[in-house]
């Protein structure tokens, strides 16, 4: 396929846009604070009010922080919807929007994590919108440009990065939807 004439940019954006608009976003509507913070197992990593975490690292600049550890424990801790959304919003989208598309600088340490589900969804919507606009702005030729030292694999192309980010979004937001299903069914008494 010739990336210069095939509409590759449109195809890459549609990969995520169709999934976002027709599967994921509607599944996130109505996310409650109870679901956002719910942990089906003890000691799950989450987003918490500042000063209440027992995790080795509590990252964030606002009233809420996200749990972390470096190096990450093995096995990795289970994570709540709040944590998973924080990861997607900051580590997957906002940091890339800043590095490649002129958005304000963003990192786990500097982010103001949402203390409510609605706030997290607003942040997610904003970062998804910025990401898609940024990918669109690359045009066809920009997809072949190297990501450079802003990414762990500087020789990778922007098309490689777009595909990676879309896989990350599909993966982690599917986990969020599964946790919502689990929360719904865990609240029902067993027969």
Coordinates of N, CA, C and O in Angstrom, one line a residue:
X1 N 0.8 -1.2 0.0 CA 0.0 0.0 0.0 C 0.9 1.2 0.0 O 1.8 1.3 0.8
X2 N 0.6 2.2 -0.9 CA 1.4 3.4 -1.0 C 0.8 4.4 0.0 O -0.3 4.9 -0.2
X3 N 1.6 4.7 1.1 CA 1.1 5.6 2.2 C 0.8 7.0 1.7 O 0.1 7.7 2.3
X4 N 1.5 7.4 0.6 CA 1.3 8.8 0.1 C 0.0 9.0 -0.6 O -0.5 10.1 -0.7
X5 N -0.6 7.9 -1.1 CA -1.9 8.1 -1.9 C -3.0 7.3 -1.4 O -4.1 7.4 -1.9
X6 N -2.9 6.5 -0.3 CA -3.9 5.6 0.1 C -4.9 6.1 1.1 O -5.8 5.4 1.5
X7 N -4.6 7.3 1.7 CA -5.4 7.8 2.8 C -5.1 7.1 4.1 O -5.9 6.8 4.9
X8 N -3.8 6.8 4.2 CA -3.3 6.1 5.4 C -3.6 6.8 6.7 O -4.0 6.3 7.7
X9 N -3.5 8.2 6.7 CA -3.8 9.0 7.8 C -5.2 8.8 8.2 O -5.5 8.5 9.4
X10 N -6.1 8.9 7.3 CA -7.5 8.7 7.6 C -7.8 7.3 8.1 O -8.5 7.1 9.1
X11 N -7.1 6.3 7.5 CA -7.3 4.9 8.0 C -6.9 4.7 9.4 O -7.6 4.1 10.2
X12 N -5.7 5.3 9.8 CA -5.2 5.2 11.1 C -6.2 5.9 12.1 O -6.4 5.3 13.2
X13 N -6.6 7.0 11.8 CA -7.6 7.7 12.7 C -8.9 7.0 12.8 O -9.4 6.8 13.9
X14 N -9.4 6.4 11.7 CA -10.6 5.7 11.8 C -10.5 4.4 12.6 O -11.5 4.0 13.2
X15 N -9.3 3.8 12.6 CA -9.1 2.7 13.5 C -9.5 3.0 14.9 O -10.2 2.2 15.6
X16 N -9.1 4.1 15.4 CA -9.5 4.5 16.8 C -10.8 5.1 16.9 O -11.6 4.8 17.7
X17 N -11.1 6.1 16.0 CA -12.4 6.8 16.0 C -13.6 5.9 16.0 O -14.6 6.1 16.8
X18 N -13.6 4.9 15.2 CA -14.8 4.0 15.1 C -14.9 3.3 16.4 O -16.0 3.2 16.9
X19 N -13.8 2.8 16.9 CA -13.9 2.1 18.2 C -14.4 3.0 19.3 O -15.2 2.6 20.1
X20 N -13.8 4.2 19.4 CA -14.2 5.2 20.4 C -15.6 5.6 20.3 O -16.3 5.6 21.3
X21 N -16.1 6.0 19.1 CA -17.4 6.5 19.0 C -18.5 5.4 19.0 O -19.6 5.7 19.5
X22 N -18.2 4.2 18.6 CA -19.3 3.2 18.5 C -19.2 2.1 19.5 O -20.1 1.2 19.5
X23 N -18.1 2.0 20.3 CA -18.0 1.0 21.3 C -17.6 1.5 22.6 O -18.3 1.3 23.6
X24 N -16.5 2.2 22.7 CA -15.9 2.5 24.1 C -16.7 3.7 24.7 O -17.1 3.6 25.9
X25 N -16.8 4.8 24.1 CA -17.3 6.0 24.8 C -18.7 5.8 25.4 O -18.9 6.2 26.5
X26 N -19.5 5.2 24.6 CA -20.9 4.9 25.2 C -20.8 4.0 26.4 O -21.7 4.2 27.3
X27 N -19.9 3.1 26.4 CA -19.7 2.2 27.6 C -19.2 3.0 28.8 O -19.4 2.5 30.0
X28 N -18.6 4.1 28.7 CA -18.1 4.9 29.8 C -19.2 5.9 30.3 O -19.0 6.4 31.4
X29 N -20.2 6.1 29.6 CA -21.3 7.1 30.0 C -21.8 6.6 31.3 O -22.1 5.4 31.5
X30 N -22.1 7.5 32.2 CA -22.7 7.2 33.5 C -21.7 6.6 34.5 O -22.2 6.1 35.6
X31 N -20.4 6.6 34.2 CA -19.5 6.0 35.2 C -19.6 6.7 36.5 O -19.6 8.0 36.6
X32 N -19.8 6.0 37.6 CA -20.0 6.6 38.9 C -18.7 6.7 39.7 O -17.8 6.0 39.4
X33 N -18.7 7.5 40.7 CA -17.6 7.6 41.5 C -17.3 6.3 42.2 O -16.1 5.9 42.5
X34 N -18.4 5.6 42.6 CA -18.2 4.3 43.2 C -17.5 3.3 42.3 O -16.5 2.6 42.8
X35 N -17.9 3.3 41.0 CA -17.2 2.4 40.1 C -15.7 2.9 39.9 O -14.8 2.1 39.8
X36 N -15.6 4.2 39.8 CA -14.3 4.8 39.5 C -13.2 4.3 40.5 O -12.1 4.0 40.2
X37 N -13.6 4.3 41.8 CA -12.7 4.0 42.9 C -12.7 2.5 43.3 O -11.9 2.1 44.2
X38 N -13.7 1.8 42.8 CA -14.0 0.4 43.3 C -12.7 -0.5 43.1 O -12.1 -0.5 42.0
X39 N -12.4 -1.3 44.1 CA -11.4 -2.2 44.0 C -11.9 -3.6 44.4 O -12.3 -3.8 45.5
X40 N -11.8 -4.6 43.5 CA -12.3 -5.9 43.8 C -11.3 -6.7 44.6 O -11.6 -7.8 45.0
X41 N -10.1 -6.2 44.8 CA -9.1 -6.9 45.5 C -8.4 -6.0 46.5 O -8.4 -4.8 46.2
X42 N -7.8 -6.5 47.6 CA -7.1 -5.6 48.5 C -5.8 -5.0 47.9 O -5.2 -5.6 47.0
X43 N -5.5 -3.9 48.3 CA -4.2 -3.2 47.9 C -4.0 -2.9 46.5 O -2.9 -2.8 45.9
X44 N -5.2 -2.7 45.8 CA -5.1 -2.3 44.4 C -4.5 -0.8 44.3 O -4.8 0.0 45.2
X45 N -3.8 -0.6 43.2 CA -3.4 0.8 43.0 C -4.6 1.6 42.5 O -5.4 1.1 41.7
X46 N -4.6 2.9 42.8 CA -5.7 3.7 42.5 C -5.3 5.2 42.4 O -4.1 5.5 42.5
X47 N -6.2 6.1 42.2 CA -6.0 7.5 42.4 C -6.7 7.8 43.8 O -7.8 7.3 44.1
X48 N -5.9 8.5 44.6 CA -6.4 8.7 46.0 C -6.2 10.1 46.5 O -5.3 10.8 45.9
X49 N -6.9 10.6 47.5 CA -6.7 11.9 48.0 C -5.2 12.0 48.5 O -4.7 11.0 49.1
X50 N -4.6 13.1 48.2 CA -3.2 13.3 48.6 C -2.9 12.9 50.1 O -3.7 13.2 50.9
X51 N -1.9 12.1 50.3 CA -1.5 11.7 51.6 C -2.2 10.5 52.2 O -1.9 10.1 53.3
X52 N -3.0 9.8 51.4 CA -3.7 8.6 51.9 C -3.2 7.3 51.3 O -3.7 6.3 51.6
X53 N -2.3 7.4 50.4 CA -1.7 6.2 49.7 C -0.6 5.5 50.5 O 0.1 6.2 51.2
X54 N -0.6 4.2 50.4 CA 0.5 3.5 51.0 C 1.5 3.0 49.9 O 2.5 2.4 50.2
X55 N 1.3 3.4 48.6 CA 2.2 3.0 47.5 C 3.5 3.7 47.7 O 3.6 4.8 48.3
X56 N 4.6 3.1 47.2 CA 5.9 3.8 47.4 C 6.0 5.1 46.7 O 6.8 6.0 47.2
X57 N 5.3 5.3 45.6 CA 5.3 6.6 44.9 C 3.9 7.1 44.8 O 3.0 6.3 44.3
X58 N 3.6 8.3 45.1 CA 2.3 9.0 44.9 C 2.6 10.2 44.0 O 3.1 11.2 44.5
X59 N 2.2 10.0 42.7 CA 2.5 11.1 41.7 C 1.3 12.0 41.5 O 0.2 11.5 41.6
X60 N 1.5 13.2 41.2 CA 0.5 14.1 40.9 C 0.7 15.5 41.6 O 1.4 15.6 42.6
X61 N 0.1 16.5 41.0 CA 0.3 17.9 41.6 C -0.9 18.4 42.3 O -0.8 19.5 42.9
X62 N -2.0 17.8 42.2 CA -3.3 18.3 42.8 C -3.6 17.7 44.1 O -2.8 17.1 44.8
X63 N -4.9 17.7 44.4 CA -5.5 17.1 45.6 C -5.5 15.6 45.6 O -5.7 14.9 46.6
X64 N -5.3 15.0 44.4 CA -5.3 13.5 44.2 C -4.0 13.1 43.6 O -3.5 13.8 42.7
X65 N -3.5 11.9 44.0 CA -2.3 11.3 43.4 C -2.6 9.9 42.9 O -3.6 9.3 43.2
X66 N -1.7 9.5 42.0 CA -1.8 8.1 41.5 C -0.7 7.2 42.1 O 0.4 7.7 42.3
X67 N -1.0 6.0 42.4 CA -0.1 5.1 43.0 C 0.9 4.5 42.0 O 0.5 4.2 40.9
X68 N 2.2 4.5 42.4 CA 3.2 3.9 41.5 C 4.3 3.3 42.4 O 4.4 3.6 43.6
X69 N 5.2 2.6 41.7 CA 6.5 2.2 42.4 C 7.5 2.0 41.2 O 7.1 1.6 40.1
X70 N 8.7 2.3 41.5 CA 9.8 2.1 40.6 C 10.9 1.3 41.3 O 11.5 1.8 42.3
X71 N 11.3 0.1 40.8 CA 10.7 -0.6 39.7 C 9.3 -1.1 40.1 O 9.0 -1.2 41.3
X72 N 8.5 -1.4 39.1 CA 7.2 -1.9 39.3 C 7.3 -3.3 40.0 O 8.1 -4.1 39.6
X73 N 6.5 -3.5 41.0 CA 6.5 -4.8 41.7 C 6.1 -6.0 40.7 O 5.4 -5.7 39.7
X74 N 6.6 -7.2 41.0 CA 6.2 -8.4 40.2 C 5.6 -9.3 41.2 O 6.2 -9.7 42.2
X75 N 4.3 -9.7 41.0 CA 3.5 -9.3 39.9 C 3.0 -7.8 40.2 O 3.0 -7.3 41.3
X76 N 2.6 -7.2 39.1 CA 2.1 -5.8 39.1 C 0.8 -5.8 39.9 O 0.0 -6.7 39.9
X77 N 0.6 -4.8 40.7 CA -0.6 -4.6 41.5 C -1.8 -4.5 40.6 O -1.7 -4.0 39.4
X78 N -2.9 -5.0 41.1 CA -4.2 -4.8 40.4 C -4.5 -3.3 40.4 O -4.1 -2.6 41.3
X79 N -5.1 -2.8 39.4 CA -5.4 -1.3 39.3 C -6.9 -1.1 39.1 O -7.6 -1.8 38.4
X80 N -7.4 0.0 39.7 CA -8.8 0.4 39.6 C -9.1 1.1 38.3 O -8.2 1.5 37.6
X81 N -10.3 1.4 38.1 CA -10.7 2.2 36.9 C -10.1 3.5 37.0 O -9.6 4.1 36.0
X82 N -10.0 4.1 38.2 CA -9.4 5.5 38.4 C -7.9 5.4 37.9 O -7.5 6.3 37.2
X83 N -7.2 4.4 38.4 CA -5.8 4.3 38.0 C -5.7 4.1 36.5 O -4.8 4.7 35.8
X84 N -6.5 3.2 35.9 CA -6.4 2.9 34.5 C -6.7 4.1 33.7 O -6.0 4.4 32.6
X85 N -7.7 4.9 34.1 CA -8.0 6.1 33.3 C -6.9 7.1 33.5 O -6.5 7.8 32.5
X86 N -6.3 7.2 34.7 CA -5.2 8.1 34.9 C -4.0 7.7 34.0 O -3.4 8.6 33.4
X87 N -3.7 6.5 33.9 CA -2.7 6.0 33.0 C -3.0 6.4 31.5 O -2.1 6.9 30.8
X88 N -4.2 6.1 31.1 CA -4.5 6.4 29.7 C -4.5 7.9 29.4 O -3.9 8.4 28.4
X89 N -5.1 8.7 30.3 CA -5.1 10.1 30.1 C -3.7 10.7 30.1 O -3.4 11.5 29.2
X90 N -2.9 10.4 31.1 CA -1.6 11.0 31.2 C -0.5 10.3 30.4 O 0.1 10.8 29.5
X91 N -0.2 9.0 30.7 CA 0.9 8.3 30.1 C 0.7 7.9 28.7 O 1.7 7.9 27.9
X92 N -0.5 7.6 28.3 CA -0.8 7.2 26.9 C -1.0 8.5 26.0 O -0.4 8.6 25.0
X93 N -1.9 9.4 26.5 CA -2.3 10.5 25.6 C -1.6 11.8 25.9 O -1.0 12.4 25.0
X94 N -1.8 12.4 27.1 CA -1.3 13.7 27.4 C 0.2 13.9 27.2 O 0.6 14.9 26.6
X95 N 1.0 13.0 27.6 CA 2.4 13.1 27.4 C 2.7 13.1 25.9 O 3.6 13.8 25.5
X96 N 2.0 12.3 25.1 CA 2.3 12.2 23.7 C 1.7 13.5 23.0 O 2.3 14.0 22.0
X97 N 0.6 14.0 23.5 CA 0.0 15.2 22.9 C 1.0 16.4 23.1 O 1.2 17.2 22.3
X98 N 1.7 16.4 24.3 CA 2.7 17.4 24.6 C 3.9 17.2 23.8 O 4.4 18.2 23.2
X99 N 4.4 16.0 23.6 CA 5.6 15.7 22.9 C 5.5 16.0 21.4 O 6.5 16.4 20.8
X100 N 4.4 15.7 20.9 CA 4.3 15.7 19.4 C 3.3 16.7 18.8 O 3.4 17.0 17.6
X101 N 2.4 17.2 19.6 CA 1.3 18.1 19.0 C 1.1 19.4 19.7 O 0.1 20.0 19.6
X102 N 2.1 19.9 20.5 CA 2.1 21.2 21.0 C 1.2 21.4 22.2 O 0.9 22.6 22.6
X103 N 0.7 20.4 22.8 CA -0.1 20.5 24.1 C 0.8 20.9 25.2 O 2.0 20.7 25.2
X104 N 0.2 21.4 26.3 CA 1.1 21.7 27.5 C 1.8 20.4 28.0 O 1.3 19.3 27.9
X105 N 3.0 20.6 28.6 CA 3.7 19.5 29.2 C 2.9 18.7 30.1 O 2.1 19.3 30.9
X106 N 3.1 17.4 30.1 CA 2.3 16.5 31.0 C 3.1 15.4 31.4 O 3.9 14.8 30.6
X107 N 3.0 15.0 32.7 CA 3.7 13.8 33.2 C 2.9 13.3 34.4 O 2.0 14.0 35.0
X108 N 3.2 12.1 34.8 CA 2.5 11.6 36.0 C 2.7 12.5 37.2 O 1.8 12.6 38.0
X109 N 3.9 13.0 37.4 CA 4.2 13.9 38.5 C 3.5 15.2 38.5 O 3.2 15.8 39.6
X110 N 3.2 15.8 37.3 CA 2.7 17.1 37.2 C 1.2 17.2 37.0 O 0.6 18.2 37.1
X111 N 0.6 16.0 36.7 CA -0.8 16.0 36.4 C -1.7 16.2 37.6 O -1.4 15.8 38.7
X112 N -2.9 16.9 37.4 CA -3.9 17.0 38.4 C -4.9 15.9 38.1 O -5.8 16.1 37.3
X113 N -4.8 14.8 38.9 CA -5.8 13.7 38.7 C -7.1 14.0 39.2 O -7.3 14.7 40.2
X114 N -8.1 13.5 38.5 CA -9.5 13.8 38.8 C -9.9 13.0 40.0 O -9.6 11.8 40.1
X115 N -10.6 13.7 40.9 CA -11.1 13.0 42.1 C -12.5 12.5 42.0 O -13.1 12.0 42.9
X116 N -13.1 12.7 40.8 CA -14.4 12.2 40.5 C -14.4 11.6 39.1 O -13.7 12.0 38.2
X117 N -15.3 10.7 38.9 CA -15.4 10.0 37.6 C -15.7 10.9 36.5 O -15.1 10.9 35.4
X118 N -16.6 11.9 36.7 CA -17.0 12.8 35.6 C -15.8 13.7 35.2 O -15.6 13.9 34.0
X119 N -15.0 14.1 36.1 CA -13.8 14.8 35.8 C -12.8 14.0 35.0 O -12.1 14.6 34.1
X120 N -12.6 12.8 35.3 CA -11.7 11.9 34.6 C -12.2 11.7 33.1 O -11.4 11.8 32.2
X121 N -13.5 11.6 33.0 CA -14.1 11.4 31.6 C -13.9 12.7 30.8 O -13.6 12.6 29.6
X122 N -14.0 13.8 31.5 CA -13.8 15.1 30.8 C -12.3 15.2 30.3 O -12.0 15.6 29.2
X123 N -11.4 14.8 31.2 CA -10.0 14.8 30.8 C -9.7 13.8 29.7 O -9.0 14.2 28.7
X124 N -10.3 12.7 29.7 CA -10.2 11.7 28.7 C -10.7 12.2 27.3 O -10.0 12.1 26.3
X125 N -11.9 12.8 27.4 CA -12.5 13.3 26.1 C -11.6 14.4 25.5 O -11.3 14.4 24.3
X126 N -11.1 15.2 26.4 CA -10.2 16.3 25.9 C -8.9 15.8 25.3 O -8.5 16.2 24.2
X127 N -8.3 14.8 25.9 CA -7.0 14.2 25.4 C -7.3 13.4 24.1 O -6.4 13.5 23.2
X128 N -8.4 12.7 24.0 CA -8.7 11.9 22.8 C -8.9 12.9 21.7 O -8.3 12.7 20.6
X129 N -9.6 14.0 21.9 CA -9.9 15.0 20.9 C -8.5 15.6 20.4 O -8.3 15.7 19.2
X130 N -7.7 16.0 21.3 CA -6.4 16.6 21.0 C -5.5 15.6 20.2 O -4.9 15.9 19.2
X131 N -5.5 14.3 20.6 CA -4.8 13.3 19.9 C -5.2 13.1 18.5 O -4.4 13.1 17.6
X132 N -6.5 13.0 18.3 CA -7.0 12.8 16.9 C -6.7 14.0 16.0 O -6.4 13.9 14.9
X133 N -6.9 15.2 16.6 CA -6.5 16.4 15.8 C -5.0 16.4 15.5 O -4.6 16.8 14.4
X134 N -4.2 16.0 16.4 CA -2.8 16.0 16.2 C -2.4 14.9 15.1 O -1.6 15.2 14.2
X135 N -3.0 13.8 15.2 CA -2.7 12.8 14.1 C -3.2 13.3 12.8 O -2.5 13.2 11.8
X136 N -4.4 13.9 12.7 CA -4.9 14.5 11.5 C -3.9 15.5 10.9 O -3.6 15.5 9.7
X137 N -3.3 16.3 11.8 CA -2.4 17.4 11.4 C -1.1 16.8 10.7 O -0.4 17.5 10.0
X138 N -0.8 15.6 11.0 CA 0.4 15.0 10.4 C 0.3 14.8 8.9 O 1.3 14.7 8.2
X139 N -1.0 14.7 8.4 CA -1.2 14.4 7.0 C -0.6 13.0 6.7 O -0.3 12.2 7.5
X140 N -0.4 12.8 5.4 CA 0.2 11.5 5.0 C 1.7 11.5 5.2 O 2.3 10.6 5.7
X141 N 2.4 12.6 4.8 CA 3.9 12.6 4.9 C 4.4 12.6 6.3 O 5.4 11.9 6.6
X142 N 3.7 13.2 7.2 CA 4.1 13.3 8.6 C 4.1 11.9 9.3 O 4.8 11.7 10.3
X143 N 3.3 11.0 8.8 CA 3.3 9.6 9.4 C 4.6 8.9 9.2 O 5.0 8.0 10.0
X144 N 5.4 9.3 8.2 CA 6.7 8.7 7.9 C 7.8 9.3 8.7 O 8.9 8.7 8.8
X145 N 7.6 10.4 9.3 CA 8.6 11.1 10.1 C 9.0 10.3 11.3 O 8.2 9.5 11.9
X146 N 10.2 10.4 11.8 CA 10.7 9.7 13.0 C 10.2 10.4 14.2 O 10.1 11.6 14.2
X147 N 9.9 9.6 15.3 CA 9.4 10.2 16.5 C 10.5 10.9 17.2 O 10.3 11.8 18.0
X148 N 11.8 10.5 17.0 CA 12.9 11.2 17.7 C 13.0 10.9 19.1 O 12.4 9.9 19.6
X149 N 13.8 11.7 19.8 CA 14.2 11.4 21.2 C 13.1 11.7 22.2 O 13.3 11.5 23.4
X150 N 11.9 12.0 21.7 CA 10.7 12.2 22.6 C 10.1 10.8 23.0 O 9.2 10.8 23.9
X151 N 10.6 9.8 22.4 CA 10.0 8.4 22.6 C 11.2 7.4 22.9 O 12.3 7.7 22.5
X152 N 10.9 6.3 23.5 CA 11.9 5.3 23.8 C 12.5 4.7 22.6 O 13.7 4.2 22.6
X153 N 11.8 4.7 21.5 CA 12.4 4.1 20.2 C 12.4 5.3 19.2 O 11.5 5.4 18.3
X154 N 13.5 6.1 19.2 CA 13.5 7.3 18.4 C 13.5 7.0 16.9 O 13.1 7.9 16.1
X155 N 13.9 5.9 16.4 CA 13.9 5.6 15.0 C 12.5 5.2 14.5 O 12.3 5.1 13.3
X156 N 11.5 4.9 15.4 CA 10.2 4.5 15.0 C 9.5 5.7 14.3 O 9.8 6.9 14.5
X157 N 8.6 5.4 13.4 CA 7.9 6.4 12.6 C 6.7 6.9 13.4 O 6.2 6.2 14.4
X158 N 6.1 8.0 13.1 CA 4.9 8.5 13.7 C 3.8 7.5 13.5 O 2.9 7.3 14.3
X159 N 3.8 6.8 12.3 CA 2.7 5.8 12.1 C 2.9 4.7 13.1 O 1.9 4.2 13.6
X160 N 4.1 4.3 13.4 CA 4.3 3.3 14.4 C 3.8 3.7 15.8 O 3.1 3.0 16.5
X161 N 4.0 5.0 16.1 CA 3.5 5.5 17.4 C 2.0 5.5 17.4 O 1.4 5.2 18.4
X162 N 1.4 6.0 16.3 CA -0.1 6.0 16.2 C -0.7 4.7 16.5 O -1.6 4.5 17.2
X163 N -0.1 3.7 15.8 CA -0.6 2.3 15.9 C -0.4 1.8 17.4 O -1.3 1.2 18.0
X164 N 0.7 2.1 18.0 CA 1.0 1.7 19.4 C 0.0 2.4 20.3 O -0.6 1.7 21.2
X165 N -0.3 3.7 20.2 CA -1.2 4.4 21.0 C -2.6 3.8 20.9 O -3.3 3.6 21.9
X166 N -3.0 3.6 19.7 CA -4.3 3.0 19.5 C -4.5 1.6 20.1 O -5.5 1.3 20.7
X167 N -3.4 0.8 20.0 CA -3.5 -0.5 20.7 C -3.6 -0.3 22.2 O -4.4 -1.0 22.9
X168 N -2.8 0.7 22.8 CA -2.9 1.0 24.2 C -4.3 1.4 24.6 O -4.8 1.0 25.6
X169 N -4.9 2.3 23.8 CA -6.2 2.8 24.1 C -7.3 1.7 24.1 O -8.1 1.6 25.0
X170 N -7.2 0.9 23.1 CA -8.2 -0.2 22.9 C -8.0 -1.2 24.1 O -9.0 -1.6 24.7
X171 N -6.8 -1.5 24.4 CA -6.5 -2.5 25.5 C -7.0 -1.9 26.8 O -7.7 -2.6 27.5
X172 N -6.5 -0.8 27.2 CA -6.8 -0.3 28.6 C -8.2 0.1 28.8 O -8.8 -0.1 29.8
X173 N -8.8 0.7 27.8 CA -10.2 1.1 27.9 C -11.2 -0.1 27.9 O -12.2 -0.1 28.5
X174 N -10.7 -1.2 27.2 CA -11.5 -2.4 27.3 C -11.4 -3.0 28.7 O -12.4 -3.5 29.2
X175 N -10.3 -2.8 29.4 CA -10.2 -3.3 30.8 C -11.1 -2.4 31.6 O -11.8 -3.0 32.5
X176 N -11.2 -1.2 31.4 CA -12.1 -0.3 32.2 C -13.6 -0.8 32.0 O -14.3 -0.9 33.0
X177 N -13.9 -1.1 30.7 CA -15.3 -1.6 30.5 C -15.5 -2.9 31.2 O -16.6 -3.2 31.8
X178 N -14.6 -3.8 31.2 CA -14.7 -5.1 31.9 C -14.8 -4.9 33.4 O -15.7 -5.5 34.0
X179 N -14.1 -3.9 34.0 CA -14.2 -3.7 35.4 C -15.6 -3.1 35.7 O -16.2 -3.4 36.8
X180 N -16.2 -2.3 34.8 CA -17.6 -1.8 35.0 C -18.5 -3.0 35.1 O -19.4 -3.1 35.9
X181 N -18.3 -4.0 34.1 CA -19.2 -5.2 34.1 C -19.0 -6.0 35.4 O -20.0 -6.4 36.0
X182 N -17.8 -6.1 35.8 CA -17.5 -6.9 37.0 C -18.1 -6.2 38.2 O -18.8 -6.9 39.1
X183 N -18.0 -4.9 38.3 CA -18.7 -4.2 39.4 C -20.2 -4.4 39.4 O -20.8 -4.7 40.5
X184 N -20.8 -4.3 38.3 CA -22.2 -4.5 38.2 C -22.6 -5.9 38.7 O -23.5 -6.0 39.5
X185 N -21.9 -6.9 38.2 CA -22.3 -8.3 38.6 C -21.8 -8.7 40.0 O -22.4 -9.6 40.6
X186 N -20.8 -8.0 40.5 CA -20.3 -8.3 41.8 C -21.3 -7.8 42.9 O -21.3 -8.3 44.0
X187 N -22.0 -6.8 42.5 CA -23.0 -6.3 43.4 C -24.3 -7.1 43.6 O -25.0 -6.9 44.5
X188 N -24.5 -8.0 42.7 CA -25.6 -8.9 42.7 C -25.3 -10.1 43.6 O -24.3 -10.7 43.5
X189 N -26.3 -10.5 44.4 CA -26.0 -11.7 45.3 C -26.0 -13.0 44.4 O -26.6 -13.1 43.4
X190 N -25.1 -13.9 44.9 CA -25.0 -15.2 44.2 C -26.3 -16.0 44.4 O -26.9 -15.9 45.5
X191 N -26.7 -16.8 43.4 CA -28.0 -17.6 43.6 C -27.8 -18.6 44.6 O -26.8 -19.1 45.0

